[in-house]
PDB file of C-alpha atoms in Angstrom:
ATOM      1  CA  UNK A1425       3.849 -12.829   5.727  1.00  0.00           C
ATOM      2  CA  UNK A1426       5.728 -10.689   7.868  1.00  0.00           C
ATOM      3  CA  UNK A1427       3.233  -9.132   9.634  1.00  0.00           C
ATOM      4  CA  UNK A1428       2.223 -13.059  10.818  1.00  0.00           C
ATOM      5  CA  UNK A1429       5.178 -12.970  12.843  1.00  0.00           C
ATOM      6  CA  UNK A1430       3.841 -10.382  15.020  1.00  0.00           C
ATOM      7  CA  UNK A1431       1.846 -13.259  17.176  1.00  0.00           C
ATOM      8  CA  UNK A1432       3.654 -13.779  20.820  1.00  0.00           C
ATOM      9  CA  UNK A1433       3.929 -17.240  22.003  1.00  0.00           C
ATOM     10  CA  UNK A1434       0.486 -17.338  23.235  1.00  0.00           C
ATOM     11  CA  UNK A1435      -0.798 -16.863  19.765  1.00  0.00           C
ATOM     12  CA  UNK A1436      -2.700 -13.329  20.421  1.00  0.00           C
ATOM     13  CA  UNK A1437      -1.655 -10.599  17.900  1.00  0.00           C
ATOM     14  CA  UNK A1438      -0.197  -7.068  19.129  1.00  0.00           C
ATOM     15  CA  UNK A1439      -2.588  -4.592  17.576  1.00  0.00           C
ATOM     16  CA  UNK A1440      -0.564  -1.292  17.786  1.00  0.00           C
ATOM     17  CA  UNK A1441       2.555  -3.036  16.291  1.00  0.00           C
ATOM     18  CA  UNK A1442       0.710  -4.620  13.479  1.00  0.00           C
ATOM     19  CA  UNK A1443      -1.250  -1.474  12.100  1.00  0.00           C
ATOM     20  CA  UNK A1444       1.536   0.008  12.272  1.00  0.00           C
ATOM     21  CA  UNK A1445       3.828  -2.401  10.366  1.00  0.00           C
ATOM     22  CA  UNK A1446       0.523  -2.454   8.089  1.00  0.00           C
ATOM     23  CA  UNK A1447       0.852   1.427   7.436  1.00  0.00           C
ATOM     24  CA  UNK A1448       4.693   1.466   6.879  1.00  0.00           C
ATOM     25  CA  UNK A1449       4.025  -1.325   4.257  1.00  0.00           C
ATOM     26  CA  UNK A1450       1.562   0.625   2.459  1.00  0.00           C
ATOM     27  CA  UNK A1451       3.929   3.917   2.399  1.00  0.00           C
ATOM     28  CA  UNK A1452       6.107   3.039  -0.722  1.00  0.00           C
ATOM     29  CA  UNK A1453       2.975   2.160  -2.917  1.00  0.00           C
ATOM     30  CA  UNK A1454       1.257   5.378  -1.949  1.00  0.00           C
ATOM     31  CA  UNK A1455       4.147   7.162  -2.237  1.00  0.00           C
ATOM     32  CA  UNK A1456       5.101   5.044  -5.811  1.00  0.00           C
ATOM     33  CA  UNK A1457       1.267   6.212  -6.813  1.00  0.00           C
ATOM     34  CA  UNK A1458       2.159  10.315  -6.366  1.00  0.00           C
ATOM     35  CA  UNK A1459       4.826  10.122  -7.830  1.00  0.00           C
ATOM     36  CA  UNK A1460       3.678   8.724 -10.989  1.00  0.00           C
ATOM     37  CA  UNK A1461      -0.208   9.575 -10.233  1.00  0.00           C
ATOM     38  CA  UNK A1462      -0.040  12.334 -13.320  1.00  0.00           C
ATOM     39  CA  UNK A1463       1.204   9.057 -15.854  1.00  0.00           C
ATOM     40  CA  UNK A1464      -1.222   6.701 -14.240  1.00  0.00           C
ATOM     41  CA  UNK A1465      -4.214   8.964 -14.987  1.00  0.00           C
ATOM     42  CA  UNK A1466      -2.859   9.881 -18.892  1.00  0.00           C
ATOM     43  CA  UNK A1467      -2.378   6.400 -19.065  1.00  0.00           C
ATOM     44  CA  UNK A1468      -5.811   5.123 -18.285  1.00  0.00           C
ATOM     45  CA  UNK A1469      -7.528   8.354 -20.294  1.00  0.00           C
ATOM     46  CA  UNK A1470      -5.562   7.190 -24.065  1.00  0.00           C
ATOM     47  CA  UNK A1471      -6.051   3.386 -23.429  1.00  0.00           C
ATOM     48  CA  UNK A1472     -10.074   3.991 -22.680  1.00  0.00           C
ATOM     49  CA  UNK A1473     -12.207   3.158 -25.834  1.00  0.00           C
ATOM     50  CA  UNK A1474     -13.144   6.103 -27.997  1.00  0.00           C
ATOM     51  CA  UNK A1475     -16.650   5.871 -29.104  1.00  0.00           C
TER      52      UNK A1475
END
């Protein structure tokens, strides 16, 4: 939603704001995903079916 309101009043899109809006909003799940990457992992390795 907020990176809709990045159109001007002539409805075209600034490109160079919006990726980078688009990479600052992907910055707290990558960092959420290194911090916690080692639990993730263990996580999805004991919760697989054993066979």
């Amino acid at each position: 939603i907020g990176l809709r309101l990045f159109l001007d009043s002539s409805g075209q899109n600034a490109v160079g704001p919006m990726f980078a809006m688009s990479v600052l909003s992907l910055v707290p799940v990558f960092l959420f995903f290194l911090v916690f990457q080692r639990l993730i992992v263990d996580g999805i390795n004991t919760s697989g079916i054993k066979g």
